[in-house]
JSON list of C-alpha atoms in Angstrom, two decimals:
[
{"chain": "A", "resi": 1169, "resn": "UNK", "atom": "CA", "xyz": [21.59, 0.26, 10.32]},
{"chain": "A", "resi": 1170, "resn": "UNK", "atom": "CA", "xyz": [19.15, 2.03, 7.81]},
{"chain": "A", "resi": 1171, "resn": "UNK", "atom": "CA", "xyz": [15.87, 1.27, 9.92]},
{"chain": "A", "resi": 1172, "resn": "UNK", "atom": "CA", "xyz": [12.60, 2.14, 8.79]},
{"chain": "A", "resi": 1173, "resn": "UNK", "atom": "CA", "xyz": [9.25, 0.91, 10.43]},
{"chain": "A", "resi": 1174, "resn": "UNK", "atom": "CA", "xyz": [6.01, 0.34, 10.04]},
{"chain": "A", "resi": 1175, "resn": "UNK", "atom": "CA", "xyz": [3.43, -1.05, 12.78]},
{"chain": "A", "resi": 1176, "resn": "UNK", "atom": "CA", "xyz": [3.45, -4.51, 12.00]},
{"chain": "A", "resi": 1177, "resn": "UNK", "atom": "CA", "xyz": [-0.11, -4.74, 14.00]},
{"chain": "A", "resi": 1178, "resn": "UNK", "atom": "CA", "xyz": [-2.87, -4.75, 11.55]},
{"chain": "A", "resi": 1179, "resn": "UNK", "atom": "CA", "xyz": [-5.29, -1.66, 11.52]},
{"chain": "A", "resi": 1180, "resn": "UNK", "atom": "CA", "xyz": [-9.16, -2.68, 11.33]},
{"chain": "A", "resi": 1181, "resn": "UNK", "atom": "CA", "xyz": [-11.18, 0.62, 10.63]},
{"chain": "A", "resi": 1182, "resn": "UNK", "atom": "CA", "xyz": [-14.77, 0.57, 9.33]},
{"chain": "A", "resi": 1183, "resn": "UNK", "atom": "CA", "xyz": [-15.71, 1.75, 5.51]},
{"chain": "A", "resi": 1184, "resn": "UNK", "atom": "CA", "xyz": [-15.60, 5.58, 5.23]},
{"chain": "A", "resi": 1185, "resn": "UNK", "atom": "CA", "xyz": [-12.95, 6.17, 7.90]},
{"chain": "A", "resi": 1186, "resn": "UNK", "atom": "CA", "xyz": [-10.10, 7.59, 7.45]},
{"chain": "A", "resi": 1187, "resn": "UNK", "atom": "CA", "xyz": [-7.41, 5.26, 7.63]},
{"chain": "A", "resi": 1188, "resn": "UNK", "atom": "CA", "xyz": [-4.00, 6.45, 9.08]},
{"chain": "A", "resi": 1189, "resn": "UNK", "atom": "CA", "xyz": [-0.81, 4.77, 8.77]},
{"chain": "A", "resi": 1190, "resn": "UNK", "atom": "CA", "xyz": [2.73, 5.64, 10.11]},
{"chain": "A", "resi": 1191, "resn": "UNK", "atom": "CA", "xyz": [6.13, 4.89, 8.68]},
{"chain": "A", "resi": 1192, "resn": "UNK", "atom": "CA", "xyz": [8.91, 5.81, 10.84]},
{"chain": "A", "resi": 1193, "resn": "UNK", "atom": "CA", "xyz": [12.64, 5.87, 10.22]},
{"chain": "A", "resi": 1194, "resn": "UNK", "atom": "CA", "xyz": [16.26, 6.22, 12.11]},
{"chain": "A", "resi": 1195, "resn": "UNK", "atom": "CA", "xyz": [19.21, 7.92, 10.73]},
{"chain": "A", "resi": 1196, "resn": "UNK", "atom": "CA", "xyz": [20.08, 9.89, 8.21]},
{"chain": "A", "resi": 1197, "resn": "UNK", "atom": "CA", "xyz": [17.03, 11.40, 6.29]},
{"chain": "A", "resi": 1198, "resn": "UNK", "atom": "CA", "xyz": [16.27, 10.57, 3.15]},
{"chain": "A", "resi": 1199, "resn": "UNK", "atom": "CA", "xyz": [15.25, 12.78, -0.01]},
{"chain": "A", "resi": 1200, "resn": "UNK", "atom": "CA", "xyz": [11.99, 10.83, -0.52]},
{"chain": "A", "resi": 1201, "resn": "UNK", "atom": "CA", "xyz": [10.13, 8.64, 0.35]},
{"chain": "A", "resi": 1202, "resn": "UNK", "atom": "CA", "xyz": [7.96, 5.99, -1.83]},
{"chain": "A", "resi": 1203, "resn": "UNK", "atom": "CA", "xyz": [4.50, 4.08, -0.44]},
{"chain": "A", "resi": 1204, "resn": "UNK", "atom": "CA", "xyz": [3.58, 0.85, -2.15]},
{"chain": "A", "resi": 1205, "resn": "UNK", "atom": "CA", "xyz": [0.02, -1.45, -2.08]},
{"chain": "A", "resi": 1206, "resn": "UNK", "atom": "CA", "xyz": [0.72, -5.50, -1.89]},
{"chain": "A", "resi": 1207, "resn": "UNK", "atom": "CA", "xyz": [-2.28, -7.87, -2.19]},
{"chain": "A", "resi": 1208, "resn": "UNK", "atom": "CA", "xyz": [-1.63, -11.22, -0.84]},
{"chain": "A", "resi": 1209, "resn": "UNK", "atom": "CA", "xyz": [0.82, -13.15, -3.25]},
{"chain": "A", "resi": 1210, "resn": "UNK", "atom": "CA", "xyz": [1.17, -10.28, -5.53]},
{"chain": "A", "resi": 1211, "resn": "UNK", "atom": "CA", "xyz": [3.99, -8.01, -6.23]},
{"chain": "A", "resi": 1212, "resn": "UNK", "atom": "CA", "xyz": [3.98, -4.20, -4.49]},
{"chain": "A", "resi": 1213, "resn": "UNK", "atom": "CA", "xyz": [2.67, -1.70, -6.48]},
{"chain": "A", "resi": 1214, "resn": "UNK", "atom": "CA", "xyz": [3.60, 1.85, -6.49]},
{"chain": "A", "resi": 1215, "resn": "UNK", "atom": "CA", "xyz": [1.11, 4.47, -5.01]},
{"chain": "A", "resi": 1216, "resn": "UNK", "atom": "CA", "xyz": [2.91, 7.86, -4.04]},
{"chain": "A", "resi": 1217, "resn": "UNK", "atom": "CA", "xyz": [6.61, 9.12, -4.07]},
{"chain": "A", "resi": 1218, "resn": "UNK", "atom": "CA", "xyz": [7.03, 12.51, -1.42]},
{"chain": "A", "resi": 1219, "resn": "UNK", "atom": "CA", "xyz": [9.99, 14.62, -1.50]},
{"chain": "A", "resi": 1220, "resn": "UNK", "atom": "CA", "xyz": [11.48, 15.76, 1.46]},
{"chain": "A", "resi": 1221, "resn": "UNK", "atom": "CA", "xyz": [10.84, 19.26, 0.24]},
{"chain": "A", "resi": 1222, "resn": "UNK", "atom": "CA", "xyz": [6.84, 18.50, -0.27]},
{"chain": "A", "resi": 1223, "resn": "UNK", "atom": "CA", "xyz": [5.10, 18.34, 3.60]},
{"chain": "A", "resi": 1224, "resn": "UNK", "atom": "CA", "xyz": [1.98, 16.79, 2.07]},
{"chain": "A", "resi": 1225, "resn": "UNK", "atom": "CA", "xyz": [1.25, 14.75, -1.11]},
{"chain": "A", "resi": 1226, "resn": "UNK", "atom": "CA", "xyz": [-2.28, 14.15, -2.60]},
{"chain": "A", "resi": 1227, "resn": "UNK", "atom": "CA", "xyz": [-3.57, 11.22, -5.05]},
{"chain": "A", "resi": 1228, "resn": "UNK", "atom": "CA", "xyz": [-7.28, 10.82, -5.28]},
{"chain": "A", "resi": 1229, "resn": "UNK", "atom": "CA", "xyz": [-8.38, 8.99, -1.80]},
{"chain": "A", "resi": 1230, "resn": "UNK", "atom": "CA", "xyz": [-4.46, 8.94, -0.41]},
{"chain": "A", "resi": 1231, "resn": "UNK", "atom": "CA", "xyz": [-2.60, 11.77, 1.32]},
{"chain": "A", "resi": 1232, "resn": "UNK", "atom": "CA", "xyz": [0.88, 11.49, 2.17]},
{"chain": "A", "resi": 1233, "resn": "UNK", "atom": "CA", "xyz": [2.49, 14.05, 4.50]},
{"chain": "A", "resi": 1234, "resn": "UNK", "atom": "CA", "xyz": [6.60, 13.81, 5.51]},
{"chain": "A", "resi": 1235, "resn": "UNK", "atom": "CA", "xyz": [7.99, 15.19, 8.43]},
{"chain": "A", "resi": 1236, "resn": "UNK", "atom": "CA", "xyz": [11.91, 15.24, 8.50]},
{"chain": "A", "resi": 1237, "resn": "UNK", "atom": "CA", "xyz": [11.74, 16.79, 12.15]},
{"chain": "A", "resi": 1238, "resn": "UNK", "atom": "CA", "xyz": [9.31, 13.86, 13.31]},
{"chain": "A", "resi": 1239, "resn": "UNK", "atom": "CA", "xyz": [11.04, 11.44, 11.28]},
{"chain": "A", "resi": 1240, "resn": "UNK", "atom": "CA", "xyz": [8.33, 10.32, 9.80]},
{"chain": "A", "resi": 1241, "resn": "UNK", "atom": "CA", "xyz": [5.44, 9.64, 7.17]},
{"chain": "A", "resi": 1242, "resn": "UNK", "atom": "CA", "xyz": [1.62, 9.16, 7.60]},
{"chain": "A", "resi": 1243, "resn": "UNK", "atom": "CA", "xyz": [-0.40, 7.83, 4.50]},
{"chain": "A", "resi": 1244, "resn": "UNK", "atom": "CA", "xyz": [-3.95, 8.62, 4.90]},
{"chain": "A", "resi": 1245, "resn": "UNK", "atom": "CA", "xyz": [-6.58, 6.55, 2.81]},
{"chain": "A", "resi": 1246, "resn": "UNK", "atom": "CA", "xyz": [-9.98, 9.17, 3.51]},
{"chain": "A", "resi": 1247, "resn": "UNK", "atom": "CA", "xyz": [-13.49, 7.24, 2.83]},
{"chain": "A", "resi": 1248, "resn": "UNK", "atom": "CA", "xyz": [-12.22, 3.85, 2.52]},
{"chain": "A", "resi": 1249, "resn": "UNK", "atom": "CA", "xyz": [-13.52, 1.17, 1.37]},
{"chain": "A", "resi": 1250, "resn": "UNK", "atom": "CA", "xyz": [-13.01, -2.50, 1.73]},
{"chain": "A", "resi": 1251, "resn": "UNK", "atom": "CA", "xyz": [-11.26, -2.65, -1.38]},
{"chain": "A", "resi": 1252, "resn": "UNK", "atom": "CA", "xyz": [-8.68, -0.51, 0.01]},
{"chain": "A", "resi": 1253, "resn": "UNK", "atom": "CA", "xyz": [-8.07, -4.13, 2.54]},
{"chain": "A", "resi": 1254, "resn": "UNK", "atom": "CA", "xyz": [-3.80, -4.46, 1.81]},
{"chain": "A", "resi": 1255, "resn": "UNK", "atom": "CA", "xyz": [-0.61, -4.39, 3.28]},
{"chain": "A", "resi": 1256, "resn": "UNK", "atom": "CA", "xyz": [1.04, -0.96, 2.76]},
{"chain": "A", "resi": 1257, "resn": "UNK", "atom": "CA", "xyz": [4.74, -0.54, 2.49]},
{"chain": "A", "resi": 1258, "resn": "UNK", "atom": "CA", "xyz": [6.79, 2.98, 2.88]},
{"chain": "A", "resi": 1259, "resn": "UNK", "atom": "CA", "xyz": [10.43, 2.44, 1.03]},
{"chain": "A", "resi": 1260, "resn": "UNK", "atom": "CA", "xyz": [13.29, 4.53, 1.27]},
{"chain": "A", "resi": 1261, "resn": "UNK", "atom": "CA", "xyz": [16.36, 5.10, -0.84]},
{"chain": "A", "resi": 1262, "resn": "UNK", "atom": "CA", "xyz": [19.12, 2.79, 0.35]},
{"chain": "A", "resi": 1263, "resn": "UNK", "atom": "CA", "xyz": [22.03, 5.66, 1.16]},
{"chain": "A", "resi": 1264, "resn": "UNK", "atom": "CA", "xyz": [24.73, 3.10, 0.08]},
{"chain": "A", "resi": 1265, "resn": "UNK", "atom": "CA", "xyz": [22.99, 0.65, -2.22]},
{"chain": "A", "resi": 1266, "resn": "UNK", "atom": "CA", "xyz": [22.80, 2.51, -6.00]},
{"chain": "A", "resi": 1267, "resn": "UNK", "atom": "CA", "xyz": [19.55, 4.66, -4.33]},
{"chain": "A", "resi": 1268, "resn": "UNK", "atom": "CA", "xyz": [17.87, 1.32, -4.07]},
{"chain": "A", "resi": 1269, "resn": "UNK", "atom": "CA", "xyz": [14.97, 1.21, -2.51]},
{"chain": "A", "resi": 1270, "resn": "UNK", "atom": "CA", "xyz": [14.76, -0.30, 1.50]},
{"chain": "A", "resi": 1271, "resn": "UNK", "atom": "CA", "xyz": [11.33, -1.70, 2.33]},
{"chain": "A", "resi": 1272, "resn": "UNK", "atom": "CA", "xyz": [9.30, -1.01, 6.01]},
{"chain": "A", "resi": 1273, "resn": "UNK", "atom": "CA", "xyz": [7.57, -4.36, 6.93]},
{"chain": "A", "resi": 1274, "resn": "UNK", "atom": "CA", "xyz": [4.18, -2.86, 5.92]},
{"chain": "A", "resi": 1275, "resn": "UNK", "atom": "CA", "xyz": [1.19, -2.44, 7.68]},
{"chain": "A", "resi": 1276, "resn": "UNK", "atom": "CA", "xyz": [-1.90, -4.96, 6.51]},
{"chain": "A", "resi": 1277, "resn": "UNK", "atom": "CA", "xyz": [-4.91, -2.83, 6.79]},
{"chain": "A", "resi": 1278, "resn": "UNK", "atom": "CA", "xyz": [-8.46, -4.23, 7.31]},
{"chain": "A", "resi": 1279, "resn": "UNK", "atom": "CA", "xyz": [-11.68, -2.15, 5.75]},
{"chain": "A", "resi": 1280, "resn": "UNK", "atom": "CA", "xyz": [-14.85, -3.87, 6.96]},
{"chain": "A", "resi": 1281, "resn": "UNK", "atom": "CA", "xyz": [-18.17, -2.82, 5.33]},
{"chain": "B", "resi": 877, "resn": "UNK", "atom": "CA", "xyz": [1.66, -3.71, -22.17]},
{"chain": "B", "resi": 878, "resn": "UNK", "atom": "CA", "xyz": [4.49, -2.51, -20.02]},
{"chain": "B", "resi": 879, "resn": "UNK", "atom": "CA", "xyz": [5.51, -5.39, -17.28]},
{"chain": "B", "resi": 880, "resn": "UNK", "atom": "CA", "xyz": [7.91, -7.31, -15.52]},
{"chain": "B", "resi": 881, "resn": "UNK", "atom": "CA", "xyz": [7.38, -11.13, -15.66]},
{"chain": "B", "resi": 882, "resn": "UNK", "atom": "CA", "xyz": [9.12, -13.56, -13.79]},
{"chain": "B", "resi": 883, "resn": "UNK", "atom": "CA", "xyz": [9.48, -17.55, -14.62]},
{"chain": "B", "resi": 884, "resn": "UNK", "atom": "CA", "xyz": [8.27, -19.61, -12.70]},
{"chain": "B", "resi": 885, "resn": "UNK", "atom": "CA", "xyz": [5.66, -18.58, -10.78]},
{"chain": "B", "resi": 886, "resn": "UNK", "atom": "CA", "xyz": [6.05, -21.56, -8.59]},
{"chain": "B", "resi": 887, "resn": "UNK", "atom": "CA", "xyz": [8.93, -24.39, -7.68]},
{"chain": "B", "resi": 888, "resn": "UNK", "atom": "CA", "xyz": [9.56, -26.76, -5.04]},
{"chain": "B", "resi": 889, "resn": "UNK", "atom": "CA", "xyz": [12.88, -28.35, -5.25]},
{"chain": "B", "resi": 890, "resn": "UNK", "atom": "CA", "xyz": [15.85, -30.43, -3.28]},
{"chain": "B", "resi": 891, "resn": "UNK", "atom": "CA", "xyz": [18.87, -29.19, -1.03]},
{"chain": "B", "resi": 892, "resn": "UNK", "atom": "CA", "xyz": [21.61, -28.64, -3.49]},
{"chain": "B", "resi": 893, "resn": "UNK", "atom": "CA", "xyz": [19.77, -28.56, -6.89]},
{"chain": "B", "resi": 894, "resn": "UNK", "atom": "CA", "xyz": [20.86, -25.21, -8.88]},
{"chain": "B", "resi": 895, "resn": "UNK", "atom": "CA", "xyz": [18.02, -23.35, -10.47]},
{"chain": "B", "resi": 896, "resn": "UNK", "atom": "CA", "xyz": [17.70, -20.30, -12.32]},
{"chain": "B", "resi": 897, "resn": "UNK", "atom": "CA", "xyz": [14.50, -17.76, -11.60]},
{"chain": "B", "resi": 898, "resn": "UNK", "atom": "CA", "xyz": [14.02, -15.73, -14.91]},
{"chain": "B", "resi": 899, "resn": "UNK", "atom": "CA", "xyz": [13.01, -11.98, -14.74]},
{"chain": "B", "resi": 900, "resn": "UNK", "atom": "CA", "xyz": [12.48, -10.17, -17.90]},
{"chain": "B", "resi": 901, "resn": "UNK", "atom": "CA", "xyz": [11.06, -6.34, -18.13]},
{"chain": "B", "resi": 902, "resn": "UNK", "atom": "CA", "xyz": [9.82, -4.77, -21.53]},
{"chain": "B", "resi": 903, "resn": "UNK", "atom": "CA", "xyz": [10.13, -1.10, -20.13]},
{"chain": "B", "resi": 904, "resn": "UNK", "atom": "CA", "xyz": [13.92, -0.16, -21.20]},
{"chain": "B", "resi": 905, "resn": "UNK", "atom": "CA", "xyz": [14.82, 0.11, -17.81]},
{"chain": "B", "resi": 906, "resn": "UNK", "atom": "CA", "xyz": [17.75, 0.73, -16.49]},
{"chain": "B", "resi": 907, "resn": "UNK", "atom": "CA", "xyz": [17.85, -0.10, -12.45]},
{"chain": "B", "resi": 908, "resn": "UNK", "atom": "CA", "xyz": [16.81, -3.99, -12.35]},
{"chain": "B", "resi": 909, "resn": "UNK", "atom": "CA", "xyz": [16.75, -5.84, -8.68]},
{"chain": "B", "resi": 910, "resn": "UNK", "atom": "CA", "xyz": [15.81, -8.96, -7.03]},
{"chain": "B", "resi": 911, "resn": "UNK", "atom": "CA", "xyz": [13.81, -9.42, -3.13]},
{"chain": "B", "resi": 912, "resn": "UNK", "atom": "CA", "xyz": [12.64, -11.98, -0.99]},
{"chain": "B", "resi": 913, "resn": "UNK", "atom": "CA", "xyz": [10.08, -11.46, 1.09]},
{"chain": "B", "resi": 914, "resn": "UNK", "atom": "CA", "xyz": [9.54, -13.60, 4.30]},
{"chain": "B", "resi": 915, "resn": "UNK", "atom": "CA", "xyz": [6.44, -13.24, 7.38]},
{"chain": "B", "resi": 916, "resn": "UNK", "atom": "CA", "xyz": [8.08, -11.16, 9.82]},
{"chain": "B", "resi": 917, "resn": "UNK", "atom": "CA", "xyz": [11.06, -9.63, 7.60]},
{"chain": "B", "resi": 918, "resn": "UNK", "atom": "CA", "xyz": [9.24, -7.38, 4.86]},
{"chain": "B", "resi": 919, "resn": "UNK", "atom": "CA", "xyz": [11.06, -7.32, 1.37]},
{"chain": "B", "resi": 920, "resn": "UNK", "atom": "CA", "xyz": [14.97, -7.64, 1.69]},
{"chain": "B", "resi": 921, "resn": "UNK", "atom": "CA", "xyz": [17.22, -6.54, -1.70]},
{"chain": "B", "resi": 922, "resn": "UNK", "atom": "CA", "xyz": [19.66, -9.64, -2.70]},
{"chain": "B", "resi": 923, "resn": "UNK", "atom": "CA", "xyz": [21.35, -8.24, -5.63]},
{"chain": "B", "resi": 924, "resn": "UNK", "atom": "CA", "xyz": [20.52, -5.26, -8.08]},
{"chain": "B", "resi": 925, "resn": "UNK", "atom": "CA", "xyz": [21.87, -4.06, -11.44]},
{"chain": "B", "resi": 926, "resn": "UNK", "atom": "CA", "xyz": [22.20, -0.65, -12.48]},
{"chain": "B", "resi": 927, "resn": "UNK", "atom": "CA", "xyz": [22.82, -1.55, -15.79]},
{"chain": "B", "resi": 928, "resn": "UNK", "atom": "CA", "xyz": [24.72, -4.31, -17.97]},
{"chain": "B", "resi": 929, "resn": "UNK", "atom": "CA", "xyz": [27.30, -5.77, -16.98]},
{"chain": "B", "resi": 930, "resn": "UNK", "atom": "CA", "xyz": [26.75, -3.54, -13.72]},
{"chain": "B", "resi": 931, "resn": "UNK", "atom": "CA", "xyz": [25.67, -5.02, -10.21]},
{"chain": "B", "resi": 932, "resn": "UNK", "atom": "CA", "xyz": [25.81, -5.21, -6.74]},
{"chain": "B", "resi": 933, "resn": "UNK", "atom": "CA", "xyz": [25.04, -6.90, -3.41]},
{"chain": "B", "resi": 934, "resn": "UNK", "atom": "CA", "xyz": [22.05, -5.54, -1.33]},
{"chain": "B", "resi": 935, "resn": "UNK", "atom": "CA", "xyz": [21.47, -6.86, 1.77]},
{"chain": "B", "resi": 936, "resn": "UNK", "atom": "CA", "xyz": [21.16, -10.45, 1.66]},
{"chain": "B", "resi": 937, "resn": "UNK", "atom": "CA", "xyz": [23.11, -11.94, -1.30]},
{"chain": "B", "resi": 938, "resn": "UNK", "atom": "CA", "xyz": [24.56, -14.81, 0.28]},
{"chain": "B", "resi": 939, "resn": "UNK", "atom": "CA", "xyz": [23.66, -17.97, -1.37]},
{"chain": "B", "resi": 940, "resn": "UNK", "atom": "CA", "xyz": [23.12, -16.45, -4.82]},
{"chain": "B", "resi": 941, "resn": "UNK", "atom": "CA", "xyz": [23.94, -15.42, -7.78]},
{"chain": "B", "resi": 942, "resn": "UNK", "atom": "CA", "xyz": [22.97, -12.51, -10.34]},
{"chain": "B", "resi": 943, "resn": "UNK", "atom": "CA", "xyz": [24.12, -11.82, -14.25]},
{"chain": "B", "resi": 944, "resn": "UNK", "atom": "CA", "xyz": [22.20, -8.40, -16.32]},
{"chain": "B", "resi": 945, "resn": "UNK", "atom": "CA", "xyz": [24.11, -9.35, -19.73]},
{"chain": "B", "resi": 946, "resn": "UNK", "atom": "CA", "xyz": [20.88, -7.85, -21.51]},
{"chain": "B", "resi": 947, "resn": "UNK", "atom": "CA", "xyz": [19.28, -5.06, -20.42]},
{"chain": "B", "resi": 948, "resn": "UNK", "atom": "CA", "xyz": [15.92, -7.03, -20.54]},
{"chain": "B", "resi": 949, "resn": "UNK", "atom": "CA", "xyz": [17.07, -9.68, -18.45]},
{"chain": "B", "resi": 950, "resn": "UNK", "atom": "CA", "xyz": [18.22, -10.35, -14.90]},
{"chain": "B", "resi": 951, "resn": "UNK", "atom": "CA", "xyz": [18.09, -13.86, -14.02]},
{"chain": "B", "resi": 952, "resn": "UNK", "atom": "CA", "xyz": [18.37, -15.16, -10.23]},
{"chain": "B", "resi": 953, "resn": "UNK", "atom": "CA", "xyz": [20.67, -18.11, -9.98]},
{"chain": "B", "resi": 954, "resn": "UNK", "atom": "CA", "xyz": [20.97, -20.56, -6.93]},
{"chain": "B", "resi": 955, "resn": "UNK", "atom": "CA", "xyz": [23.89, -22.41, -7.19]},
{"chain": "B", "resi": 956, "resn": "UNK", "atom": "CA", "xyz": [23.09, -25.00, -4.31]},
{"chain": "B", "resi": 957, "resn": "UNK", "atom": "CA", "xyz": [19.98, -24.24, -2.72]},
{"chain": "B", "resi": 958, "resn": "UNK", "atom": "CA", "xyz": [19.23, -24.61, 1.03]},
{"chain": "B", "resi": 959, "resn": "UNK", "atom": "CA", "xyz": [15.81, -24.88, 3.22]},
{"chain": "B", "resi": 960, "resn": "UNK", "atom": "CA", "xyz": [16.75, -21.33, 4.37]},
{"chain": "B", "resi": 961, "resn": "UNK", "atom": "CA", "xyz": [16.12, -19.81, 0.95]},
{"chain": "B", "resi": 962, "resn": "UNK", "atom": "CA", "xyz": [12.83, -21.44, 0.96]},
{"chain": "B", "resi": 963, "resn": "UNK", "atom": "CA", "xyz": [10.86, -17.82, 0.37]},
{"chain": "B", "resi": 964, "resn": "UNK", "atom": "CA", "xyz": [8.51, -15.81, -1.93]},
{"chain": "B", "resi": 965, "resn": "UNK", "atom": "CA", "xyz": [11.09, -13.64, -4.89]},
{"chain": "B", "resi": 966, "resn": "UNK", "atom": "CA", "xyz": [10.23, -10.57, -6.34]},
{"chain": "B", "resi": 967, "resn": "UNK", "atom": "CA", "xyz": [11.77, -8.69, -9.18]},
{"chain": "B", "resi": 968, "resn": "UNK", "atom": "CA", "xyz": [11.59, -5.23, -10.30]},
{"chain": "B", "resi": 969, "resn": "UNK", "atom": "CA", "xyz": [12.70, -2.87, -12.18]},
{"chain": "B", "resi": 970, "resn": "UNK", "atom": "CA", "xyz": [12.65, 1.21, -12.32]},
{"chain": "B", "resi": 971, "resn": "UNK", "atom": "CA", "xyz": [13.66, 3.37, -15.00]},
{"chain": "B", "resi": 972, "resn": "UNK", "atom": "CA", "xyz": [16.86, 4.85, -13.05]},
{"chain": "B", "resi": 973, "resn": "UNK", "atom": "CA", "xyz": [16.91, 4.06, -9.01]},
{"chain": "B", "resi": 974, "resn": "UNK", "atom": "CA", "xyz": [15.06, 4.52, -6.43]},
{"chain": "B", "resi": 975, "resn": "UNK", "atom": "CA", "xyz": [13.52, 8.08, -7.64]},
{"chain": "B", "resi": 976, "resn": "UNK", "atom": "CA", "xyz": [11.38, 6.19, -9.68]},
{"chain": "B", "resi": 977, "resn": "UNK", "atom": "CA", "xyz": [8.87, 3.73, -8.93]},
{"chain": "B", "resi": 978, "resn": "UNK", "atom": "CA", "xyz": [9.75, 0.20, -8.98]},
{"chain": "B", "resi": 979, "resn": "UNK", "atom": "CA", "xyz": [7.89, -2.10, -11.10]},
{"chain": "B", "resi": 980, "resn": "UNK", "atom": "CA", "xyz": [7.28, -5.52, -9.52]},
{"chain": "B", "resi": 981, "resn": "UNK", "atom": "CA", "xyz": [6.95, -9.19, -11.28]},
{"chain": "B", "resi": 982, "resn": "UNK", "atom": "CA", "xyz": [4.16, -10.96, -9.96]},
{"chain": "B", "resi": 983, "resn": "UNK", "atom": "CA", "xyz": [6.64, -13.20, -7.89]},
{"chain": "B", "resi": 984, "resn": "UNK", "atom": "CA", "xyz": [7.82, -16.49, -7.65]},
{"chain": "B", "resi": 985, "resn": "UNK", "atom": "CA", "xyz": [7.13, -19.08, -4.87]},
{"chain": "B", "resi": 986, "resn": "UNK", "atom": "CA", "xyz": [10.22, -21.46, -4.25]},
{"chain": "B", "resi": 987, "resn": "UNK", "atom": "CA", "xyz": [10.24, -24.01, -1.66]},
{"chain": "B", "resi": 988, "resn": "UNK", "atom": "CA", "xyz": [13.35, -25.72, -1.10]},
{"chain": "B", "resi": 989, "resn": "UNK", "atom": "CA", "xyz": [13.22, -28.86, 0.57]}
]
């Protein structure tokens, strides 16, 4: 199967922290991967693609890094802020679904002030 | 203002009753696809549409049906709904696959019951 996790444990960090979160996956390695924001009852919304050719990605407050060797992704959110409190999904091109997009389960992250 | 809306935002309805869950994007887009999302499973792809008259199963399809005869438009059709559909639906749409960010409806709430 075309896994690809995320800890489904919340992560509670305290404003201006950095906030680190992991997406792992199993298989075959994809060319990119995309992160996405969901508030509660609202559709995802796109935040970051990274190629697999790019180790590190940077938007404002978010860095993403991807390590085909580790299998992995980290999303970083540096000096958060409780408006930065969302689940966080890493997606991956579906390898036999049109390049689709497969979802993690997201990680809900907590910013207390 | 460039969206994807979805109709409607909320339904609770019977075992067996076919409905129809409108999506409609204003972007041109090509890729067009439909998710549920459920506590515990993350977003799961039912059907998506690479263009008209084009589509395909993702992971979960059974249970419904899919039509892209405009390129607008990419309804959601349950021909005899069951409790186990009973889930929160998302479309979205991308310009051409998973390289490009997905654009998410705000989501529609159906209870089956």
């Amino acid at each position: 199967s075309q896994k690809i996790e995320q800890n489904s444990e919340a992560l509670n960090i305290q404003e201006g922290k950095t906030a680190t979160l992991t997406c792992n996956y199993t298989n075959y390695s994809p060319a990119y991967l995309q992160w996405y924001r969901q508030d509660p009852g609202r559709g995802p919304v796109f935040l970051l693609l990274i190629r697999e050719n790019e180790k590190e990605k940077r938007k404002e407050r978010l860095k993403v890094t991807f390590d085909t060797t580790l299998k992995q992704s980290l999303f970083h959110i540096t000096a958060s802020q409780p408006a930065d409190s969302a689940t966080y999904l890493c997606a991956r091109p579906s390898r036999n679904a049109g390049n689709m997009l497969t979802f993690g389960g997201g990680t809900r992250l907590m910013v207390k002030p | 203002e460039a969206q994807v809306t979805q109709n409607p935002r909320y339904l609770i309805t019977v075992t067996g009753k076919k409905l129809t869950v409108t999506c409609s994007q204003n972007m041109n887009h090509e890729y067009m696809s439909w998710y549920r999302q459920d506590p515990g499973l993350g977003l799961r792809q039912i059907y998506y549409s690479m263009n008209v008259e084009v589509t395909d199963k993702g992971d979960v399809p059974e249970g419904y049906k899919v039509s892209r005869k405009e390129k607008r438009n990419f309804p959601l059709i349950l021909e005899s709904p069951s409790p186990n559909q009973t889930s929160l639906y998302f479309c979205a749409s991308s310009l051409q696959g998973g390289l490009y960010e997905q654009y998410f409806g705000p989501g529609t709430r159906l209870t089956v019951t």
